Amino acid sequence: MQVSIACTDHNLKNRNGEDRLISKQNTTAPNAVNAARAKFRTVAIIARSLGTFTPQHHISLKESTAKQTGMKYRNLGKSGLRVSCLGLGEYVMFQSVCVAEHLMTIAYESGVNLFDTAEVYAAGKYVSMLLFFHLRSSLVITTKLYWGLKASLQRLQLEYVDVVFANRPDGNTPMEEIVRAMTYVIDRGMTMYWGTSRWSAMEIMEAYSVARQFNMIPPVCEQAEYHLFQRDKVEVQLPELYHKIGVGAMTWSPLACGIISGKYASGVPDGSRASLKCYQWLKEKIVTEEGRMQQSKLKELFPIAERLGCTLPQLAVAWCLRNEGVSSVLLGSSNAEQLIENLGAIQVLPKMTTHIVNEIDNILGNKPFCKKDYRS
């Protein structure tokens, strides 16, 4: 069974503005902002040269910058853990260490505090790279484990983590064993919460029932795919679980592996993700009849994006964020331009009125039936 963990220094008690990262990417920022960023990067360079970093006092951009980025922060499910509504996701960590570090810096300066990685991404080099930020009271880091929890804690230089995510059960492992294992690591102080990844609503409910039956700890969050063409689970099943047992949603692939970006409107261009050999399945999906229909619907959405003064990717990400049950949307970008564009969805979120959402639903024609409208 594969698991993933989220970590921070768990500085969660002071909530009066403490959870807002108030740096901003602005070339006309005040001198104090530029000085803070310069000092921040200098510390990172020193950390790289030394190979380790254990400062007694950290420099926090959220404390030294006077302007807010507009980033929103939400609780992870009904737990007390606060995460940015946009996080940096899996595809970023497949880049080179240099590119990944640049993207993470952009994300952090834009208010992102959630970073989703795995030990296998970038050959495990991301671990030491993440420590350059050394602002653990401001960061939530998730990682998939393949070689053991103890080894990962040593790489992260942490004694405990905040959240452990368990992959979907293989059908052979009893649910009681999974819940007991998650409860064990929490009881031993190695983590604060646990969640699920790609579990069905029935499996999550079973885990909750087992936890209650044997006085153990239930999950607080589910990692699920969510975008314009994948809606049922997040819009129907998870909201019900959220209101009944407090399980939230951390969603991924808001652009459907790039399909919603518009780059595949005229086929599969060279250099795109779908052109890679390991993404042959994506290419095959794009050229199917369903794929062509999706591209046709995206063309109909372009006028809405233009009317709102945003790009299609920004519209798609903001559309995901408008769901009140979504704690955070994980972004996956391969370069700085894409990441900056996607982060701009924060500015589009206030424009996602009921009228706009209904207009999008009419074009998509795939709104799932549910008992209640869970849009905020």
Short mmCIF file of C-alpha atoms in Angstrom, two decimals:
data_model
loop_
_atom_site.label_atom_id
_atom_site.label_comp_id
_atom_site.label_asym_id
_atom_site.label_seq_id
_atom_site.Cartn_x
_atom_site.Cartn_y
_atom_site.Cartn_z
CA MET A 1 0.00 0.00 0.00
CA GLN A 2 1.40 3.40 -1.03
CA VAL A 3 0.96 6.31 1.38
CA SER A 4 1.76 9.98 1.29
CA ILE A 5 2.45 12.49 4.04
CA ALA A 6 2.00 16.20 4.59
CA CYS A 7 4.31 18.06 6.91
CA THR A 8 4.77 21.43 8.59
CA ASP A 9 5.94 22.67 11.95
CA HIS A 10 2.26 22.60 12.96
CA ASN A 11 2.19 26.22 14.07
CA LEU A 12 -1.60 26.35 13.89
CA LYS A 13 -2.71 28.07 17.09
CA ASN A 14 -2.45 31.73 16.10
CA ARG A 15 -5.01 32.27 13.33
CA ASN A 16 -5.38 36.08 13.31
CA GLY A 17 -3.85 36.64 9.92
CA GLU A 18 -1.01 34.18 10.60
CA ASP A 19 -2.15 31.79 7.85
CA ARG A 20 -1.92 34.36 5.12
CA LEU A 21 1.23 34.55 3.03
CA ILE A 22 1.20 38.21 2.05
CA SER A 23 4.03 38.40 -0.43
CA LYS A 24 3.19 39.39 -3.96
CA GLN A 25 4.84 39.07 -7.34
CA ASN A 26 5.05 42.73 -8.30
CA THR A 27 7.93 44.45 -10.03
CA THR A 28 6.85 47.73 -8.45
CA ALA A 29 6.80 46.33 -4.90
CA PRO A 30 8.20 48.48 -2.05
CA ASN A 31 11.88 48.31 -1.16
CA ALA A 32 11.05 46.37 1.99
CA VAL A 33 9.46 43.61 -0.08
CA ASN A 34 12.41 43.36 -2.46
CA ALA A 35 14.84 43.34 0.45
CA ALA A 36 12.93 40.51 2.12
CA ARG A 37 12.94 38.47 -1.07
CA ALA A 38 16.64 39.09 -1.61
CA LYS A 39 17.41 38.00 1.93
CA PHE A 40 15.19 34.94 1.48
CA ARG A 41 17.02 33.87 -1.69
CA THR A 42 20.43 34.54 -0.12
CA VAL A 43 19.58 32.16 2.70
CA ALA A 44 18.53 29.53 0.14
CA ILE A 45 21.84 29.88 -1.72
CA ILE A 46 23.78 29.45 1.52
CA ALA A 47 21.69 26.40 2.37
CA ARG A 48 22.47 24.85 -1.00
CA SER A 49 26.18 25.33 -0.53
CA LEU A 50 26.11 23.78 2.95
CA GLY A 51 23.82 20.92 2.03
CA THR A 52 21.82 21.26 5.26
CA PHE A 53 19.90 24.01 6.95
CA THR A 54 18.88 24.27 10.60
CA PRO A 55 18.37 27.99 11.35
CA GLN A 56 17.32 29.19 14.78
CA HIS A 57 15.30 32.08 13.35
CA HIS A 58 13.57 32.05 9.97
CA ILE A 59 12.73 34.88 7.63
CA SER A 60 9.07 34.81 6.64
CA LEU A 61 7.83 36.78 3.66
CA LYS A 62 4.36 36.74 5.15
CA GLU A 63 5.72 38.73 8.09
CA SER A 64 7.82 41.20 6.11
CA THR A 65 5.54 42.02 3.19
CA ALA A 66 2.69 44.47 3.59
CA LYS A 67 0.51 43.46 0.65
CA GLN A 68 -1.71 40.40 0.29
CA THR A 69 -1.66 38.16 -2.77
CA GLY A 70 -5.36 37.38 -2.67
CA MET A 71 -4.68 33.71 -1.85
CA LYS A 72 -7.46 32.06 0.16
CA TYR A 73 -6.88 29.58 2.98
CA ARG A 74 -9.25 26.79 3.93
CA ASN A 75 -9.39 24.03 6.51
CA LEU A 76 -8.43 20.56 5.31
CA GLY A 77 -11.86 18.98 5.63
CA LYS A 78 -13.17 19.77 9.09
CA SER A 79 -9.72 19.45 10.65
CA GLY A 80 -7.81 22.41 12.04
CA LEU A 81 -5.08 22.30 9.38
CA ARG A 82 -5.12 25.38 7.12
CA VAL A 83 -3.98 25.05 3.53
CA SER A 84 -3.87 27.45 0.58
CA CYS A 85 -6.76 26.85 -1.82
CA LEU A 86 -4.14 26.38 -4.56
CA GLY A 87 -1.25 23.96 -4.08
CA LEU A 88 1.71 22.94 -6.20
CA GLY A 89 1.20 19.43 -7.51
CA GLU A 90 2.75 16.33 -8.96
CA TYR A 91 3.86 17.33 -12.50
CA VAL A 92 6.05 20.16 -11.19
CA MET A 93 8.24 17.68 -9.35
CA PHE A 94 9.05 15.81 -12.55
CA GLN A 95 11.06 18.84 -13.68
CA SER A 96 14.74 19.37 -13.01
CA VAL A 97 15.69 20.50 -9.52
CA CYS A 98 16.51 23.98 -10.81
CA VAL A 99 13.15 24.40 -12.56
CA ALA A 100 11.21 22.91 -9.65
CA GLU A 101 12.90 25.26 -7.19
CA HIS A 102 12.05 28.26 -9.38
CA LEU A 103 8.42 27.19 -9.61
CA MET A 104 8.21 26.62 -5.87
CA THR A 105 9.61 30.08 -5.21
CA ILE A 106 6.97 31.63 -7.48
CA ALA A 107 4.24 29.62 -5.76
CA TYR A 108 5.41 30.57 -2.27
CA GLU A 109 5.63 34.26 -3.14
CA SER A 110 2.07 33.99 -4.48
CA GLY A 111 0.75 32.68 -1.18
CA VAL A 112 0.89 28.91 -1.77
CA ASN A 113 1.71 26.91 1.35
CA LEU A 114 0.80 23.42 0.09
CA PHE A 115 3.36 21.37 -1.91
CA ASP A 116 2.56 17.86 -3.11
CA THR A 117 5.58 15.73 -4.01
CA ALA A 118 6.86 12.15 -3.89
CA GLU A 119 10.23 10.54 -3.19
CA VAL A 120 10.48 9.30 -6.77
CA TYR A 121 10.02 12.77 -8.27
CA ALA A 122 13.34 14.32 -9.34
CA ALA A 123 15.11 11.22 -7.97
CA GLY A 124 14.27 12.30 -4.42
CA LYS A 125 16.28 15.54 -4.70
CA TYR A 126 13.21 17.63 -3.91
CA VAL A 127 13.55 16.86 -0.20
CA SER A 128 16.69 18.88 0.40
CA MET A 129 15.42 21.51 -2.04
CA LEU A 130 12.23 22.01 -0.06
CA LEU A 131 14.23 22.56 3.10
CA PHE A 132 15.79 25.67 1.53
CA PHE A 133 12.50 27.39 2.25
CA HIS A 134 12.96 26.45 5.92
CA LEU A 135 9.69 28.23 6.74
CA ARG A 136 7.98 25.13 8.00
CA SER A 137 5.43 27.02 10.05
CA SER A 138 4.22 28.38 6.68
CA LEU A 139 4.42 25.19 4.60
CA VAL A 140 2.43 22.00 4.24
CA ILE A 141 4.43 19.40 2.27
CA THR A 142 2.93 16.16 1.00
CA THR A 143 4.96 13.22 -0.25
CA LYS A 144 4.24 9.70 -1.43
CA LEU A 145 6.24 7.08 0.43
CA TYR A 146 7.88 4.09 -1.20
CA TRP A 147 10.78 3.34 1.14
CA GLY A 148 9.31 3.75 4.62
CA LEU A 149 8.01 6.48 6.92
CA LYS A 150 11.12 6.60 9.11
CA ALA A 151 13.43 7.13 6.13
CA SER A 152 11.22 9.93 4.79
CA LEU A 153 11.10 11.69 8.14
CA GLN A 154 14.91 11.59 8.22
CA ARG A 155 15.10 13.07 4.70
CA LEU A 156 12.67 15.81 5.70
CA GLN A 157 14.53 16.36 8.98
CA LEU A 158 11.27 16.17 10.91
CA GLU A 159 10.18 14.22 13.97
CA TYR A 160 6.52 14.20 12.93
CA VAL A 161 4.26 15.16 10.01
CA ASP A 162 0.72 16.51 9.74
CA VAL A 163 -1.15 14.22 7.35
CA VAL A 164 -0.66 10.71 6.00
CA PHE A 165 -2.55 9.84 2.80
CA ALA A 166 -3.22 6.16 2.10
CA ASN A 167 -3.72 4.95 -1.46
CA ARG A 168 -6.84 3.01 -2.38
CA PRO A 169 -7.01 -0.43 -0.71
CA ASP A 170 -5.90 -3.32 -2.90
CA GLY A 171 -8.86 -5.46 -1.84
CA ASN A 172 -6.68 -7.90 0.09
CA THR A 173 -5.86 -5.72 3.09
CA PRO A 174 -8.68 -5.61 5.67
CA MET A 175 -10.01 -2.12 6.31
CA GLU A 176 -9.49 -2.57 10.05
CA GLU A 177 -5.78 -3.16 9.42
CA ILE A 178 -5.45 0.06 7.40
CA VAL A 179 -7.31 2.19 9.95
CA ARG A 180 -5.37 0.61 12.80
CA ALA A 181 -2.06 1.37 11.05
CA MET A 182 -3.04 5.01 10.52
CA THR A 183 -4.19 5.30 14.12
CA TYR A 184 -0.90 3.75 15.27
CA VAL A 185 1.28 6.39 13.58
CA ILE A 186 -0.93 9.14 14.99
CA ASP A 187 -0.79 7.69 18.50
CA ARG A 188 3.01 7.46 18.23
CA GLY A 189 3.23 11.16 17.38
CA MET A 190 4.52 10.62 13.83
CA THR A 191 1.54 12.41 12.25
CA MET A 192 -1.49 14.47 13.25
CA TYR A 193 -4.10 13.34 10.69
CA TRP A 194 -4.59 10.80 7.92
CA GLY A 195 -6.47 10.91 4.66
CA THR A 196 -7.27 8.80 1.61
CA SER A 197 -6.26 8.96 -2.05
CA ARG A 198 -8.54 7.77 -4.85
CA TRP A 199 -10.83 5.93 -2.46
CA SER A 200 -14.50 5.40 -3.28
CA ALA A 201 -17.13 7.00 -1.05
CA MET A 202 -18.12 3.54 0.17
CA GLU A 203 -14.52 2.73 1.18
CA ILE A 204 -14.14 6.05 3.02
CA MET A 205 -17.41 5.43 4.84
CA GLU A 206 -16.24 1.93 5.75
CA ALA A 207 -12.99 3.34 7.17
CA TYR A 208 -15.00 5.84 9.22
CA SER A 209 -17.32 3.11 10.54
CA VAL A 210 -14.39 0.86 11.46
CA ALA A 211 -12.69 3.75 13.25
CA ARG A 212 -15.80 4.49 15.28
CA GLN A 213 -16.46 0.82 16.04
CA PHE A 214 -12.98 0.17 17.43
CA ASN A 215 -12.36 3.65 18.92
CA MET A 216 -9.75 4.53 16.29
CA ILE A 217 -9.12 7.66 14.19
CA PRO A 218 -11.04 8.26 10.90
CA PRO A 219 -9.67 10.03 7.77
CA VAL A 220 -10.12 13.79 7.28
CA CYS A 221 -9.54 14.25 3.55
CA GLU A 222 -9.73 12.52 0.17
CA GLN A 223 -7.44 13.25 -2.79
CA ALA A 224 -9.55 13.10 -5.96
CA GLU A 225 -9.41 14.05 -9.64
CA TYR A 226 -11.65 17.02 -10.42
CA HIS A 227 -12.11 19.15 -13.54
CA LEU A 228 -14.73 20.28 -16.03
CA PHE A 229 -15.10 16.76 -17.43
CA GLN A 230 -14.77 14.80 -14.17
CA ARG A 231 -17.41 15.91 -11.67
CA ASP A 232 -19.50 13.17 -10.05
CA LYS A 233 -17.27 12.16 -7.15
CA VAL A 234 -16.34 15.64 -5.94
CA GLU A 235 -19.72 17.26 -6.53
CA VAL A 236 -22.03 14.47 -5.34
CA GLN A 237 -20.26 11.88 -3.19
CA LEU A 238 -17.64 13.91 -1.30
CA PRO A 239 -19.93 16.81 -0.26
CA GLU A 240 -22.21 14.29 1.43
CA LEU A 241 -19.23 12.78 3.26
CA TYR A 242 -18.03 16.27 4.19
CA HIS A 243 -21.30 17.20 5.86
CA LYS A 244 -21.78 13.80 7.49
CA ILE A 245 -18.29 12.90 8.72
CA GLY A 246 -16.11 15.94 7.93
CA VAL A 247 -14.05 14.47 5.05
CA GLY A 248 -12.82 17.24 2.74
CA ALA A 249 -11.38 17.14 -0.78
CA MET A 250 -7.90 17.92 -2.06
CA THR A 251 -8.30 17.79 -5.83
CA TRP A 252 -5.77 17.33 -8.63
CA SER A 253 -5.60 17.68 -12.43
CA PRO A 254 -7.85 20.78 -12.75
CA LEU A 255 -6.82 21.05 -16.42
CA ALA A 256 -7.30 17.32 -17.12
CA CYS A 257 -3.62 16.69 -17.83
CA GLY A 258 -3.52 19.74 -20.10
CA ILE A 259 -6.61 18.89 -22.16
CA ILE A 260 -8.43 21.99 -20.86
CA SER A 261 -5.44 24.26 -21.56
CA GLY A 262 -6.47 24.58 -25.21
CA LYS A 263 -3.13 23.33 -26.54
CA TYR A 264 -4.77 20.25 -28.07
CA ALA A 265 -7.45 22.09 -30.02
CA SER A 266 -5.73 21.22 -33.33
CA GLY A 267 -4.11 17.93 -32.40
CA VAL A 268 -1.10 16.96 -30.30
CA PRO A 269 1.76 19.50 -30.69
CA ASP A 270 5.40 18.47 -30.31
CA GLY A 271 6.78 19.04 -26.84
CA SER A 272 3.40 18.74 -25.13
CA ARG A 273 2.74 16.20 -22.40
CA ALA A 274 0.60 14.06 -24.70
CA SER A 275 3.51 13.83 -27.17
CA LEU A 276 5.68 12.03 -24.61
CA LYS A 277 5.96 8.26 -24.91
CA CYS A 278 4.92 7.70 -21.30
CA TYR A 279 1.71 9.67 -21.97
CA GLN A 280 0.55 7.63 -24.96
CA TRP A 281 -2.73 6.99 -23.12
CA LEU A 282 -3.38 10.74 -23.03
CA LYS A 283 -2.75 11.10 -26.75
CA GLU A 284 -5.17 8.26 -27.47
CA LYS A 285 -7.77 9.91 -25.27
CA ILE A 286 -7.45 13.24 -27.07
CA VAL A 287 -7.98 11.79 -30.56
CA THR A 288 -11.10 9.82 -29.63
CA GLU A 289 -14.62 11.03 -30.39
CA GLU A 290 -15.05 11.97 -26.75
CA GLY A 291 -11.83 13.97 -26.88
CA ARG A 292 -12.99 15.88 -29.97
CA MET A 293 -16.31 16.65 -28.27
CA GLN A 294 -14.45 18.01 -25.26
CA GLN A 295 -12.39 20.31 -27.46
CA SER A 296 -15.59 21.53 -29.08
CA LYS A 297 -17.07 22.41 -25.68
CA LEU A 298 -13.86 24.20 -24.70
CA LYS A 299 -14.19 26.42 -27.76
CA GLU A 300 -17.66 27.40 -26.53
CA LEU A 301 -16.18 28.32 -23.15
CA PHE A 302 -13.62 30.73 -24.65
CA PRO A 303 -16.11 33.64 -24.93
CA ILE A 304 -16.94 33.31 -21.23
CA ALA A 305 -13.25 33.48 -20.32
CA GLU A 306 -12.77 36.53 -22.56
CA ARG A 307 -15.77 38.22 -20.98
CA LEU A 308 -14.29 37.66 -17.50
CA GLY A 309 -10.89 38.92 -18.65
CA CYS A 310 -9.09 35.62 -18.05
CA THR A 311 -7.67 32.64 -19.91
CA LEU A 312 -9.41 29.28 -20.30
CA PRO A 313 -7.05 27.56 -17.78
CA GLN A 314 -7.76 30.30 -15.22
CA LEU A 315 -11.48 29.85 -15.76
CA ALA A 316 -11.16 26.08 -15.31
CA VAL A 317 -9.16 26.37 -12.08
CA ALA A 318 -11.50 29.02 -10.65
CA TRP A 319 -14.43 26.75 -11.55
CA CYS A 320 -12.88 24.03 -9.36
CA LEU A 321 -12.27 26.47 -6.51
CA ARG A 322 -15.89 27.62 -6.41
CA ASN A 323 -16.84 24.28 -4.80
CA GLU A 324 -17.09 24.79 -1.03
CA GLY A 325 -16.10 21.18 -0.31
CA VAL A 326 -12.72 21.57 -2.04
CA SER A 327 -10.01 22.39 0.49
CA SER A 328 -7.27 22.86 -2.12
CA VAL A 329 -6.69 22.44 -5.85
CA LEU A 330 -3.26 21.07 -6.80
CA LEU A 331 -1.68 22.72 -9.83
CA GLY A 332 0.76 20.99 -12.16
CA SER A 333 2.91 23.30 -14.33
CA SER A 334 6.03 22.68 -16.39
CA ASN A 335 7.26 26.28 -16.56
CA ALA A 336 6.97 29.63 -14.81
CA GLU A 337 4.57 31.12 -17.37
CA GLN A 338 2.05 28.32 -16.91
CA LEU A 339 2.26 28.50 -13.13
CA ILE A 340 1.80 32.28 -13.01
CA GLU A 341 -1.17 31.96 -15.35
CA ASN A 342 -2.79 29.24 -13.23
CA LEU A 343 -2.19 31.12 -9.99
CA GLY A 344 -4.11 34.01 -11.55
CA ALA A 345 -7.28 31.95 -11.09
CA ILE A 346 -7.48 33.43 -7.59
CA GLN A 347 -8.44 36.76 -9.18
CA VAL A 348 -11.16 35.05 -11.24
CA LEU A 349 -12.81 33.25 -8.31
CA PRO A 350 -14.91 36.28 -7.18
CA LYS A 351 -16.31 36.48 -10.72
CA MET A 352 -17.70 32.91 -10.58
CA THR A 353 -21.28 33.99 -9.97
CA THR A 354 -24.26 31.66 -10.10
CA HIS A 355 -25.08 33.03 -13.54
CA ILE A 356 -21.59 32.28 -14.88
CA VAL A 357 -21.55 28.79 -13.37
CA ASN A 358 -24.97 28.01 -14.85
CA GLU A 359 -23.74 29.25 -18.23
CA ILE A 360 -20.77 26.88 -18.01
CA ASP A 361 -23.03 24.00 -16.94
CA ASN A 362 -25.29 24.57 -19.96
CA ILE A 363 -22.31 24.29 -22.30
CA LEU A 364 -20.81 21.23 -20.62
CA GLY A 365 -24.10 19.41 -20.22
CA ASN A 366 -22.64 17.09 -17.59
CA LYS A 367 -23.80 18.53 -14.27
CA PRO A 368 -24.37 15.55 -11.97
CA PHE A 369 -27.62 15.22 -10.09
CA CYS A 370 -27.33 16.04 -6.40
CA LYS A 371 -29.72 16.81 -3.56
CA LYS A 372 -28.11 20.15 -2.79
CA ASP A 373 -26.17 22.81 -4.66
CA TYR A 374 -22.75 22.77 -2.96
CA ARG A 375 -21.33 25.74 -4.81
CA SER A 376 -20.28 28.64 -2.63
#
